[in-house]
mmCIF file of C-alpha atoms in Angstrom:
data_model
loop_
_atom_site.group_PDB
_atom_site.id
_atom_site.type_symbol
_atom_site.label_atom_id
_atom_site.label_comp_id
_atom_site.label_asym_id
_atom_site.label_seq_id
_atom_site.Cartn_x
_atom_site.Cartn_y
_atom_site.Cartn_z
ATOM 1 C CA LYS V 135 6.449 19.833 -2.814
ATOM 2 C CA ALA V 136 4.990 18.894 0.453
ATOM 3 C CA GLY V 137 4.219 15.255 0.729
ATOM 4 C CA VAL V 138 1.074 13.558 2.237
ATOM 5 C CA THR V 139 0.452 14.604 5.881
ATOM 6 C CA GLN V 140 -1.364 12.571 8.312
ATOM 7 C CA THR V 141 -2.570 13.502 11.808
ATOM 8 C CA PRO V 142 -2.366 12.709 14.480
ATOM 9 C CA ARG V 143 0.762 10.593 14.251
ATOM 10 C CA TYR V 144 0.020 8.695 17.493
ATOM 11 C CA LEU V 145 -3.046 8.219 19.529
ATOM 12 C CA ILE V 146 -4.492 6.146 22.294
ATOM 13 C CA LYS V 147 -8.289 5.296 22.772
ATOM 14 C CA THR V 148 -10.264 2.779 24.668
ATOM 15 C CA ARG V 149 -12.665 0.113 23.504
ATOM 16 C CA GLY V 150 -16.086 1.561 22.392
ATOM 17 C CA GLN V 151 -14.566 5.143 21.592
ATOM 18 C CA GLN V 152 -14.507 6.559 18.107
ATOM 19 C CA VAL V 153 -11.545 8.048 16.322
ATOM 20 C CA THR V 154 -11.000 10.512 13.475
ATOM 21 C CA LEU V 155 -7.924 10.567 11.421
ATOM 22 C CA SER V 156 -7.021 13.118 8.932
ATOM 23 C CA CYS V 157 -4.888 13.083 5.802
ATOM 24 C CA SER V 158 -3.755 16.026 3.445
ATOM 25 C CA PRO V 159 -2.781 14.682 0.044
ATOM 26 C CA ILE V 160 -0.028 16.115 -2.155
ATOM 27 C CA SER V 161 -1.237 19.326 -3.865
ATOM 28 C CA GLY V 162 -3.072 18.537 -7.188
ATOM 29 C CA HIS V 163 -3.685 14.924 -6.215
ATOM 30 C CA ARG V 164 -7.368 13.980 -6.354
ATOM 31 C CA SER V 165 -7.336 10.580 -4.862
ATOM 32 C CA VAL V 166 -6.916 9.675 -1.331
ATOM 33 C CA SER V 167 -6.915 6.015 -0.114
ATOM 34 C CA TRP V 168 -6.605 4.559 3.197
ATOM 35 C CA TYR V 169 -4.829 1.399 4.446
ATOM 36 C CA GLN V 170 -4.547 -0.594 7.735
ATOM 37 C CA GLN V 171 -1.359 -2.195 8.549
ATOM 38 C CA THR V 172 -0.959 -4.750 11.287
ATOM 39 C CA PRO V 173 1.965 -7.310 11.886
ATOM 40 C CA GLY V 174 -0.504 -10.141 11.335
ATOM 41 C CA GLN V 175 -2.448 -9.056 8.342
ATOM 42 C CA GLY V 176 0.068 -6.740 6.558
ATOM 43 C CA LEU V 177 -1.137 -3.966 4.469
ATOM 44 C CA GLN V 178 -4.808 -3.895 3.746
ATOM 45 C CA PHE V 179 -6.894 -1.632 1.583
ATOM 46 C CA LEU V 180 -9.745 0.313 3.309
ATOM 47 C CA PHE V 181 -11.258 2.581 0.799
ATOM 48 C CA GLU V 182 -10.501 5.440 -1.773
ATOM 49 C CA TYR V 183 -11.915 8.817 -2.250
ATOM 50 C CA PHE V 184 -11.840 10.542 -5.592
ATOM 51 C CA SER V 185 -13.621 13.944 -6.125
ATOM 52 C CA GLU V 186 -15.353 13.581 -2.802
ATOM 53 C CA THR V 187 -16.828 10.248 -3.739
ATOM 54 C CA GLN V 188 -15.890 6.825 -2.394
ATOM 55 C CA ARG V 189 -14.743 4.887 -5.335
ATOM 56 C CA ASN V 190 -13.295 1.581 -4.039
ATOM 57 C CA LYS V 191 -13.879 -0.264 -0.790
ATOM 58 C CA GLY V 192 -12.085 -3.008 0.744
ATOM 59 C CA ASN V 193 -13.439 -5.816 2.965
ATOM 60 C CA PHE V 194 -13.828 -3.934 6.327
ATOM 61 C CA PRO V 195 -16.948 -3.445 8.548
ATOM 62 C CA GLY V 196 -19.072 -0.516 8.381
ATOM 63 C CA ARG V 197 -17.497 0.865 11.430
ATOM 64 C CA PHE V 198 -14.853 2.211 9.157
ATOM 65 C CA SER V 199 -15.929 5.065 7.099
ATOM 66 C CA GLY V 200 -14.537 8.117 5.471
ATOM 67 C CA ARG V 201 -15.030 11.224 3.539
ATOM 68 C CA GLN V 202 -13.156 13.600 1.181
ATOM 69 C CA PHE V 203 -13.585 17.350 1.121
ATOM 70 C CA SER V 204 -13.543 19.753 -1.822
ATOM 71 C CA ASN V 205 -9.860 20.429 -1.309
ATOM 72 C CA SER V 206 -9.122 16.641 -1.488
ATOM 73 C CA ARG V 207 -8.293 16.491 2.238
ATOM 74 C CA SER V 208 -9.694 13.217 3.737
ATOM 75 C CA GLU V 209 -10.731 11.867 7.140
ATOM 76 C CA MET V 210 -11.346 8.460 8.240
ATOM 77 C CA ASN V 211 -13.565 7.501 11.158
ATOM 78 C CA VAL V 212 -13.692 4.195 13.176
ATOM 79 C CA SER V 213 -16.529 4.037 15.564
ATOM 80 C CA THR V 214 -17.062 1.534 18.533
ATOM 81 C CA LEU V 215 -13.299 0.820 18.504
ATOM 82 C CA GLU V 216 -12.339 -2.799 19.219
ATOM 83 C CA LEU V 217 -8.907 -4.113 20.514
ATOM 84 C CA GLY V 218 -8.246 -5.485 16.860
ATOM 85 C CA ASP V 219 -8.317 -2.021 15.416
ATOM 86 C CA SER V 220 -5.007 -1.215 16.971
ATOM 87 C CA ALA V 221 -2.837 -0.663 13.792
ATOM 88 C CA LEU V 222 -0.921 1.839 11.793
ATOM 89 C CA TYR V 223 -3.438 3.668 9.496
ATOM 90 C CA LEU V 224 -1.631 4.935 6.404
ATOM 91 C CA CYS V 225 -3.021 7.396 3.805
ATOM 92 C CA ALA V 226 -1.929 7.691 0.214
ATOM 93 C CA SER V 227 -2.623 10.199 -2.555
ATOM 94 C CA SER V 228 -2.382 9.870 -6.216
ATOM 95 C CA LEU V 229 -3.035 12.128 -9.259
ATOM 96 C CA GLY V 230 -5.776 9.909 -10.568
ATOM 97 C CA LEU V 231 -7.698 6.811 -9.362
ATOM 98 C CA VAL V 232 -5.561 4.342 -7.605
ATOM 99 C CA THR V 233 -6.865 1.841 -10.218
ATOM 100 C CA GLY V 234 -5.931 4.191 -13.202
ATOM 101 C CA LYS V 235 -2.893 4.998 -15.084
ATOM 102 C CA ASP V 236 -1.932 7.863 -12.790
ATOM 103 C CA GLY V 237 -2.493 5.707 -9.723
ATOM 104 C CA GLU V 238 1.060 5.671 -8.378
ATOM 105 C CA LEU V 239 0.637 5.884 -4.572
ATOM 106 C CA PHE V 240 2.434 8.348 -2.367
ATOM 107 C CA PHE V 241 2.072 7.458 1.302
ATOM 108 C CA GLY V 242 2.216 9.358 4.481
ATOM 109 C CA GLU V 243 3.925 8.287 7.465
ATOM 110 C CA GLY V 244 0.894 7.040 9.197
ATOM 111 C CA SER V 245 -1.297 7.385 12.296
ATOM 112 C CA ARG V 246 -0.505 4.714 14.983
ATOM 113 C CA LEU V 247 -3.702 3.829 16.884
ATOM 114 C CA THR V 248 -3.635 1.943 20.068
ATOM 115 C CA VAL V 249 -6.981 0.600 21.431
ATOM 116 C CA LEU V 250 -6.804 -0.340 25.141
ATOM 117 C CA LEU K 271 -9.931 -10.240 -5.438
ATOM 118 C CA ALA K 272 -6.536 -11.624 -6.661
ATOM 119 C CA LYS K 273 -4.687 -13.102 -3.619
ATOM 120 C CA THR K 274 -0.945 -12.681 -3.555
ATOM 121 C CA THR K 275 1.710 -14.696 -1.969
ATOM 122 C CA GLN K 276 5.133 -13.771 -1.187
ATOM 123 C CA PRO K 277 7.885 -15.208 0.973
ATOM 124 C CA ILE K 278 7.967 -13.730 4.383
ATOM 125 C CA SER K 279 11.716 -12.940 4.409
ATOM 126 C CA MET K 280 14.798 -13.334 2.375
ATOM 127 C CA ASP K 281 18.509 -12.799 3.061
ATOM 128 C CA SER K 282 21.241 -11.626 0.688
ATOM 129 C CA TYR K 283 24.583 -9.854 0.579
ATOM 130 C CA GLU K 284 25.779 -6.531 -0.605
ATOM 131 C CA GLY K 285 26.521 -6.592 -4.450
ATOM 132 C CA GLN K 286 24.199 -9.468 -5.154
ATOM 133 C CA GLU K 287 21.166 -9.456 -7.275
ATOM 134 C CA VAL K 288 17.893 -10.260 -5.407
ATOM 135 C CA ASN K 289 14.767 -11.593 -6.939
ATOM 136 C CA ILE K 290 11.574 -11.610 -4.954
ATOM 137 C CA THR K 291 8.734 -13.668 -6.418
ATOM 138 C CA CYS K 292 5.046 -12.808 -5.808
ATOM 139 C CA SER K 293 2.250 -15.471 -6.652
ATOM 140 C CA HIS K 294 -1.101 -14.130 -7.832
ATOM 141 C CA ASN K 295 -2.849 -17.069 -9.276
ATOM 142 C CA ASN K 296 -6.269 -15.502 -9.492
ATOM 143 C CA ILE K 297 -5.051 -12.305 -11.439
ATOM 144 C CA ALA K 298 -7.829 -10.702 -13.368
ATOM 145 C CA THR K 299 -7.449 -9.568 -17.147
ATOM 146 C CA ASN K 300 -7.374 -5.857 -16.012
ATOM 147 C CA ASP K 301 -5.020 -6.123 -13.186
ATOM 148 C CA TYR K 302 -1.627 -4.523 -12.991
ATOM 149 C CA ILE K 303 1.189 -5.432 -10.733
ATOM 150 C CA THR K 304 2.830 -2.973 -8.668
ATOM 151 C CA TRP K 305 5.721 -3.221 -6.072
ATOM 152 C CA TYR K 306 6.441 -1.061 -3.024
ATOM 153 C CA GLN K 307 9.424 -0.600 -0.788
ATOM 154 C CA GLN K 308 8.682 0.145 2.903
ATOM 155 C CA PHE K 309 11.267 1.171 5.582
ATOM 156 C CA PRO K 310 10.493 1.239 9.333
ATOM 157 C CA SER K 311 8.301 3.962 10.507
ATOM 158 C CA GLN K 312 7.706 5.187 6.887
ATOM 159 C CA GLY K 313 4.790 4.639 4.468
ATOM 160 C CA PRO K 314 5.479 2.401 1.360
ATOM 161 C CA ARG K 315 7.154 3.934 -1.732
ATOM 162 C CA PHE K 316 6.428 2.907 -5.266
ATOM 163 C CA ILE K 317 9.202 0.921 -6.943
ATOM 164 C CA ILE K 318 7.864 -0.276 -10.270
ATOM 165 C CA GLN K 319 4.552 -1.436 -12.171
ATOM 166 C CA GLY K 320 3.991 -3.734 -14.968
ATOM 167 C CA TYR K 321 1.132 -5.680 -16.768
ATOM 168 C CA LYS K 322 3.124 -8.328 -18.885
ATOM 169 C CA THR K 323 6.608 -9.287 -20.030
ATOM 170 C CA LYS K 324 9.425 -7.100 -18.525
ATOM 171 C CA VAL K 325 9.695 -3.657 -17.152
ATOM 172 C CA THR K 326 12.835 -1.895 -16.141
ATOM 173 C CA ASN K 327 13.445 1.450 -14.443
ATOM 174 C CA GLU K 328 16.428 3.004 -12.789
ATOM 175 C CA VAL K 329 16.147 0.829 -9.496
ATOM 176 C CA ALA K 330 14.622 -2.428 -10.444
ATOM 177 C CA SER K 331 13.237 -4.876 -13.120
ATOM 178 C CA LEU K 332 9.869 -6.619 -13.081
ATOM 179 C CA PHE K 333 9.463 -9.919 -14.824
ATOM 180 C CA ILE K 334 6.030 -11.123 -15.428
ATOM 181 C CA PRO K 335 5.465 -14.398 -17.326
ATOM 182 C CA ALA K 336 2.845 -14.910 -20.112
ATOM 183 C CA ASP K 337 0.294 -16.468 -17.796
ATOM 184 C CA ARG K 338 0.751 -13.610 -15.446
ATOM 185 C CA LYS K 339 0.104 -15.910 -12.363
ATOM 186 C CA SER K 340 3.390 -14.605 -10.649
ATOM 187 C CA SER K 341 5.777 -11.847 -10.897
ATOM 188 C CA THR K 342 9.534 -11.360 -10.022
ATOM 189 C CA LEU K 343 10.953 -8.194 -8.584
ATOM 190 C CA SER K 344 14.705 -8.106 -9.370
ATOM 191 C CA LEU K 345 16.986 -5.687 -7.558
ATOM 192 C CA PRO K 346 20.474 -5.458 -9.060
ATOM 193 C CA ARG K 347 23.622 -5.188 -6.940
ATOM 194 C CA VAL K 348 21.590 -4.506 -3.582
ATOM 195 C CA SER K 349 23.203 -2.415 -0.772
ATOM 196 C CA LEU K 350 22.573 -2.365 2.823
ATOM 197 C CA SER K 351 20.115 0.447 2.354
ATOM 198 C CA ASP K 352 17.819 -1.979 0.320
ATOM 199 C CA THR K 353 16.998 -3.751 3.568
ATOM 200 C CA ALA K 354 13.306 -3.124 3.672
ATOM 201 C CA VAL K 355 9.785 -4.791 3.365
ATOM 202 C CA TYR K 356 8.805 -5.252 -0.167
ATOM 203 C CA TYR K 357 5.046 -5.457 -1.056
ATOM 204 C CA CYS K 358 3.386 -6.922 -4.365
ATOM 205 C CA LEU K 359 0.228 -5.128 -5.140
ATOM 206 C CA VAL K 360 -2.238 -6.511 -7.654
ATOM 207 C CA GLY K 361 -5.239 -4.404 -8.660
ATOM 208 C CA ASP K 362 -7.667 -3.457 -11.540
ATOM 209 C CA MET K 363 -5.789 -0.463 -13.232
ATOM 210 C CA THR K 364 -8.378 0.245 -15.776
ATOM 211 C CA GLY K 365 -10.399 2.688 -13.739
ATOM 212 C CA GLY K 366 -13.396 0.397 -13.290
ATOM 213 C CA GLY K 367 -12.414 -1.841 -10.440
ATOM 214 C CA ALA K 368 -14.695 -1.842 -7.627
ATOM 215 C CA ASP K 369 -13.334 -4.578 -5.474
ATOM 216 C CA GLY K 370 -10.381 -2.623 -3.963
ATOM 217 C CA LEU K 371 -6.751 -3.639 -4.001
ATOM 218 C CA THR K 372 -4.853 -6.636 -2.703
ATOM 219 C CA PHE K 373 -1.500 -6.220 -1.167
ATOM 220 C CA GLY K 374 0.625 -9.248 -0.195
ATOM 221 C CA LYS K 375 1.960 -9.549 3.172
ATOM 222 C CA GLY K 376 5.282 -8.463 2.269
ATOM 223 C CA THR K 377 8.788 -9.773 2.003
ATOM 224 C CA HIS K 378 11.397 -8.598 4.613
ATOM 225 C CA LEU K 379 14.536 -8.510 2.684
ATOM 226 C CA ILE K 380 17.593 -8.331 4.827
ATOM 227 C CA ILE K 381 20.919 -7.391 3.269
ATOM 228 C CA GLN K 382 24.125 -8.187 4.978
ATOM 229 C CA PRO K 383 27.580 -6.870 4.474
#
C-alpha cells in the first residue's frame, strides 16, 4: 500500500512569489491535513480537509490556503511568500477526521520550501 | 487551544527505560493525547494515543493522571534506533473540534551505547 506522497520535495522561491504544494493521501483515506515545521516553532497545524471541505484550521494568515479534490488529493498554496515561510511542509492523511476515532496520522516526507 | 510543554532534549542509554513527560495544563474535556516519533528527513510516525489512565501497545506505554494535565510516554528498554524527536499532540478527538491541533515542540531523545 503506497504511503502519503508529497511533491515537490524541495523548492526555492523568492519573496513575493506564490507556491503550490501537492499531497496524495493513502488510498481510502479521506482526511488530509497540513503542517508547517520549523526549528523555532516545531510542528504547527495549518488546516485539515475532509470530503473536499476544510474542517479545521490553525492560526495562520490568509496567505495560506488549501483545497481537496474529489479523489482526496490535496494542494496547499502560499501567496506573497515571506522569508519566514521557509519551512518543511508536511502533509498527513487519515481514515477519518484528525479529531475523530480514526484520526491516526500518516505523514509524507514533506516539501522543503526555501524563500530567498 | 491546549498548549503543550515538553523537555527540549533527553539523554539515555541502551537498555534503559525512558520516560518523556508532556504538560498540557489547559487540556479540554474532549481532548485526546497522542504521541508521534520523528526521524530526520521523515514525517512523524504514530506511537500511541490515550484519553486517561494507562494505555499500552507493543512499543510504548502512555500514563495519564486523573487530572489529565500531563502525560508520560514510557519507552521500555530503548535502543540506539529510538534516537528521534518525540512529539506530544493534544486535540479534540470527538469530531467537533474547530480549533485545530496543538503539537509540542518535541523532545529530542538521544540514546547512547
